[in-house]
mmCIF file of C-alpha atoms in Angstrom:
data_model
loop_
_atom_site.group_PDB
_atom_site.id
_atom_site.type_symbol
_atom_site.label_atom_id
_atom_site.label_comp_id
_atom_site.label_asym_id
_atom_site.label_seq_id
_atom_site.Cartn_x
_atom_site.Cartn_y
_atom_site.Cartn_z
ATOM 1 C CA MET V 14 0.000 0.000 0.000
ATOM 2 C CA SER V 15 1.392 3.412 -0.914
ATOM 3 C CA GLU V 16 1.837 6.149 1.639
ATOM 4 C CA PRO V 17 -0.930 8.798 1.593
ATOM 5 C CA ASN V 18 -0.081 12.153 0.008
ATOM 6 C CA PRO V 19 -0.350 14.834 2.748
ATOM 7 C CA PHE V 20 -0.482 17.609 0.113
ATOM 8 C CA VAL V 21 -3.376 16.325 -1.992
ATOM 9 C CA ARG V 22 -5.872 18.930 -0.719
ATOM 10 C CA PHE V 23 -3.590 21.817 -1.710
ATOM 11 C CA SER V 24 -2.616 20.408 -5.111
ATOM 12 C CA ASP V 25 -5.243 22.359 -7.086
ATOM 13 C CA VAL V 26 -4.481 25.619 -5.301
ATOM 14 C CA MET V 27 -0.721 25.412 -4.872
ATOM 15 C CA PRO V 28 1.021 22.746 -6.973
ATOM 16 C CA LEU V 29 3.691 20.974 -4.923
ATOM 17 C CA GLU V 30 6.260 21.277 -7.702
ATOM 18 C CA LYS V 31 5.985 25.076 -7.422
ATOM 19 C CA ILE V 32 5.963 25.461 -3.635
ATOM 20 C CA ALA V 33 8.331 22.676 -2.519
ATOM 21 C CA PRO V 34 11.527 24.246 -3.920
ATOM 22 C CA LEU V 35 10.873 27.673 -2.398
ATOM 23 C CA LYS V 36 13.346 28.836 0.227
ATOM 24 C CA ILE V 37 11.424 30.927 2.738
ATOM 25 C CA ALA V 38 12.627 33.259 5.497
ATOM 26 C CA VAL V 39 10.295 33.944 8.420
ATOM 27 C CA ILE V 40 11.267 36.686 10.837
ATOM 28 C CA GLY V 41 9.367 36.240 14.091
ATOM 29 C CA ALA V 42 8.170 33.069 15.832
ATOM 30 C CA GLY V 43 5.154 34.387 17.694
ATOM 31 C CA GLY V 44 1.443 34.859 17.061
ATOM 32 C CA ILE V 45 1.893 35.316 13.310
ATOM 33 C CA GLY V 46 5.161 33.484 12.607
ATOM 34 C CA VAL V 47 4.199 30.128 14.130
ATOM 35 C CA PRO V 48 0.935 29.668 12.197
ATOM 36 C CA ALA V 49 2.616 30.995 9.034
ATOM 37 C CA CYS V 50 5.389 28.390 9.383
ATOM 38 C CA LEU V 51 2.889 25.640 10.100
ATOM 39 C CA CYS V 52 0.749 26.498 7.061
ATOM 40 C CA LEU V 53 3.763 26.771 4.764
ATOM 41 C CA ALA V 54 5.183 23.451 5.975
ATOM 42 C CA LYS V 55 1.814 21.692 5.705
ATOM 43 C CA MET V 56 1.448 23.007 2.137
ATOM 44 C CA GLY V 57 4.729 21.309 1.213
ATOM 45 C CA VAL V 58 7.438 23.954 1.522
ATOM 46 C CA SER V 59 10.674 22.035 1.977
ATOM 47 C CA SER V 60 12.917 24.777 3.436
ATOM 48 C CA LEU V 61 12.177 27.342 6.135
ATOM 49 C CA HIS V 62 14.602 29.624 7.970
ATOM 50 C CA VAL V 63 13.173 31.234 11.114
ATOM 51 C CA TRP V 64 14.637 34.081 13.181
ATOM 52 C CA ASP V 65 13.557 35.088 16.690
ATOM 53 C CA ASN V 66 15.609 36.055 19.719
ATOM 54 C CA ASP V 67 12.830 35.785 22.294
ATOM 55 C CA ASP V 68 11.866 33.083 24.785
ATOM 56 C CA VAL V 69 8.361 31.719 25.241
ATOM 57 C CA GLY V 70 6.756 33.545 28.158
ATOM 58 C CA ALA V 71 3.631 32.670 30.118
ATOM 59 C CA GLU V 72 1.912 35.554 28.297
ATOM 60 C CA ASN V 73 2.514 33.741 24.980
ATOM 61 C CA VAL V 74 0.592 30.594 25.924
ATOM 62 C CA GLY V 75 -2.883 32.079 25.377
ATOM 63 C CA PRO V 76 -2.517 34.037 22.135
ATOM 64 C CA GLN V 77 0.183 31.940 20.465
ATOM 65 C CA MET V 78 0.474 28.250 19.590
ATOM 66 C CA TYR V 79 2.840 27.450 22.448
ATOM 67 C CA GLY V 80 1.909 25.267 25.403
ATOM 68 C CA LYS V 81 2.842 25.704 29.060
ATOM 69 C CA ARG V 82 5.558 23.054 28.922
ATOM 70 C CA VAL V 83 7.764 25.199 26.635
ATOM 71 C CA VAL V 84 7.634 28.379 28.744
ATOM 72 C CA GLY V 85 11.200 29.611 29.231
ATOM 73 C CA ARG V 86 12.552 27.912 26.090
ATOM 74 C CA PRO V 87 13.670 29.922 23.062
ATOM 75 C CA LYS V 88 10.760 30.418 20.664
ATOM 76 C CA THR V 89 12.777 29.070 17.754
ATOM 77 C CA LEU V 90 13.526 25.785 19.532
ATOM 78 C CA ALA V 91 9.910 25.356 20.622
ATOM 79 C CA LEU V 92 8.758 26.091 17.064
ATOM 80 C CA GLY V 93 11.316 23.670 15.629
ATOM 81 C CA GLN V 94 9.989 20.810 17.751
ATOM 82 C CA PHE V 95 6.380 21.745 16.943
ATOM 83 C CA LEU V 96 7.107 21.690 13.199
ATOM 84 C CA LYS V 97 9.040 18.424 13.480
ATOM 85 C CA ASP V 98 5.952 16.853 15.080
ATOM 86 C CA GLN V 99 3.557 18.354 12.517
ATOM 87 C CA ALA V 100 5.514 18.383 9.244
ATOM 88 C CA ASP V 101 8.736 16.398 9.475
ATOM 89 C CA TRP V 102 9.331 16.674 5.711
ATOM 90 C CA CYS V 103 10.155 20.377 6.070
ATOM 91 C CA ASP V 104 13.803 21.282 6.696
ATOM 92 C CA VAL V 105 13.699 24.056 9.309
ATOM 93 C CA THR V 106 16.800 26.110 10.080
ATOM 94 C CA LEU V 107 16.450 27.968 13.372
ATOM 95 C CA HIS V 108 18.231 31.227 14.134
ATOM 96 C CA ASN V 109 17.890 32.004 17.833
ATOM 97 C CA ASP V 110 18.929 35.595 17.281
ATOM 98 C CA ARG V 111 17.905 38.787 15.546
ATOM 99 C CA PHE V 112 18.069 38.803 11.758
ATOM 100 C CA VAL V 113 20.928 40.688 10.090
ATOM 101 C CA THR V 114 19.889 44.165 8.992
ATOM 102 C CA GLN V 115 21.874 44.830 5.873
ATOM 103 C CA GLU V 116 20.861 45.174 2.257
ATOM 104 C CA GLY V 117 20.964 41.821 0.558
ATOM 105 C CA ALA V 118 20.480 39.807 3.760
ATOM 106 C CA PHE V 119 17.582 37.909 2.170
ATOM 107 C CA ASP V 120 18.863 37.588 -1.400
ATOM 108 C CA ASP V 121 19.097 33.785 -1.058
ATOM 109 C CA PHE V 122 15.389 33.498 -0.248
ATOM 110 C CA ASP V 123 12.411 33.337 -2.600
ATOM 111 C CA VAL V 124 9.915 34.616 -0.022
ATOM 112 C CA VAL V 125 10.355 36.716 3.128
ATOM 113 C CA VAL V 126 7.628 36.701 5.796
ATOM 114 C CA SER V 127 7.760 39.641 8.186
ATOM 115 C CA ALA V 128 6.047 38.304 11.316
ATOM 116 C CA VAL V 129 7.231 40.915 13.802
ATOM 117 C CA ASP V 130 5.256 43.280 16.009
ATOM 118 C CA SER V 131 7.238 46.466 15.414
ATOM 119 C CA LEU V 132 6.797 48.832 12.478
ATOM 120 C CA GLU V 133 10.428 49.887 12.838
ATOM 121 C CA VAL V 134 11.618 46.281 12.472
ATOM 122 C CA ARG V 135 9.275 45.809 9.487
ATOM 123 C CA LYS V 136 10.990 48.779 7.864
ATOM 124 C CA GLU V 137 14.415 47.218 8.563
ATOM 125 C CA ILE V 138 13.281 43.956 6.956
ATOM 126 C CA TRP V 139 12.035 45.806 3.865
ATOM 127 C CA GLN V 140 15.342 47.671 3.600
ATOM 128 C CA SER V 141 17.248 44.374 3.901
ATOM 129 C CA ILE V 142 15.753 43.120 0.629
ATOM 130 C CA SER V 143 17.845 44.182 -2.358
ATOM 131 C CA PRO V 144 15.719 46.108 -4.870
ATOM 132 C CA GLU V 145 17.105 44.019 -7.723
ATOM 133 C CA SER V 146 16.318 40.688 -6.041
ATOM 134 C CA ARG V 147 12.563 41.160 -6.571
ATOM 135 C CA LYS V 148 11.576 38.825 -3.750
ATOM 136 C CA LEU V 149 8.059 38.370 -2.439
ATOM 137 C CA LEU V 150 7.579 40.056 0.935
ATOM 138 C CA VAL V 151 4.591 38.851 2.954
ATOM 139 C CA ASP V 152 3.727 41.267 5.755
ATOM 140 C CA PRO V 153 0.860 39.924 7.893
ATOM 141 C CA ARG V 154 -0.435 42.127 10.691
ATOM 142 C CA MET V 155 -2.707 41.246 13.540
ATOM 143 C CA GLY V 156 -4.696 43.091 16.171
ATOM 144 C CA ALA V 157 -7.175 41.847 18.733
ATOM 145 C CA GLU V 158 -10.018 41.706 16.192
ATOM 146 C CA VAL V 159 -8.273 42.010 12.828
ATOM 147 C CA LEU V 160 -5.715 40.128 10.735
ATOM 148 C CA THR V 161 -4.417 41.770 7.562
ATOM 149 C CA VAL V 162 -1.888 40.321 5.134
ATOM 150 C CA TYR V 163 0.016 42.483 2.661
ATOM 151 C CA SER V 164 1.970 40.735 -0.093
ATOM 152 C CA ILE V 165 4.445 42.968 -1.871
ATOM 153 C CA ILE V 166 6.404 42.166 -5.008
ATOM 154 C CA PRO V 167 8.928 44.955 -5.583
ATOM 155 C CA GLN V 168 8.735 46.423 -9.075
ATOM 156 C CA GLU V 169 11.688 47.380 -11.226
#
């Protein structure tokens, strides 16, 4: 008996041959970054790099996807274990530090997800994408009652 295809429900929307090779950077492993990583991995992305320099706090247990048993652990390590349990086919590289703020820092990535809670840091992320690289920047934002996602493809 063949192994079931975990991506079959996404195949009409997002063909696996198009999404699997994408190299994706996610900056932030909190209320937006964790579900973004989970969705991307479950859709068949094979490579994620995640940056966050924060630890899971008790205040993160309610609004984020972390449980009480990971309080005090670095968010990246807790996320890495969560993704390993949920989508072990995805290669996740964890960076338990702040991302590098220099132009060209994300040139090796096809997609950059800005999952941070500071407009100043969002600006730094945008400025770290080389204008000529023409990467896709996904900038989801969330408030108590609202979630908005902006997808930006820089033009020439």
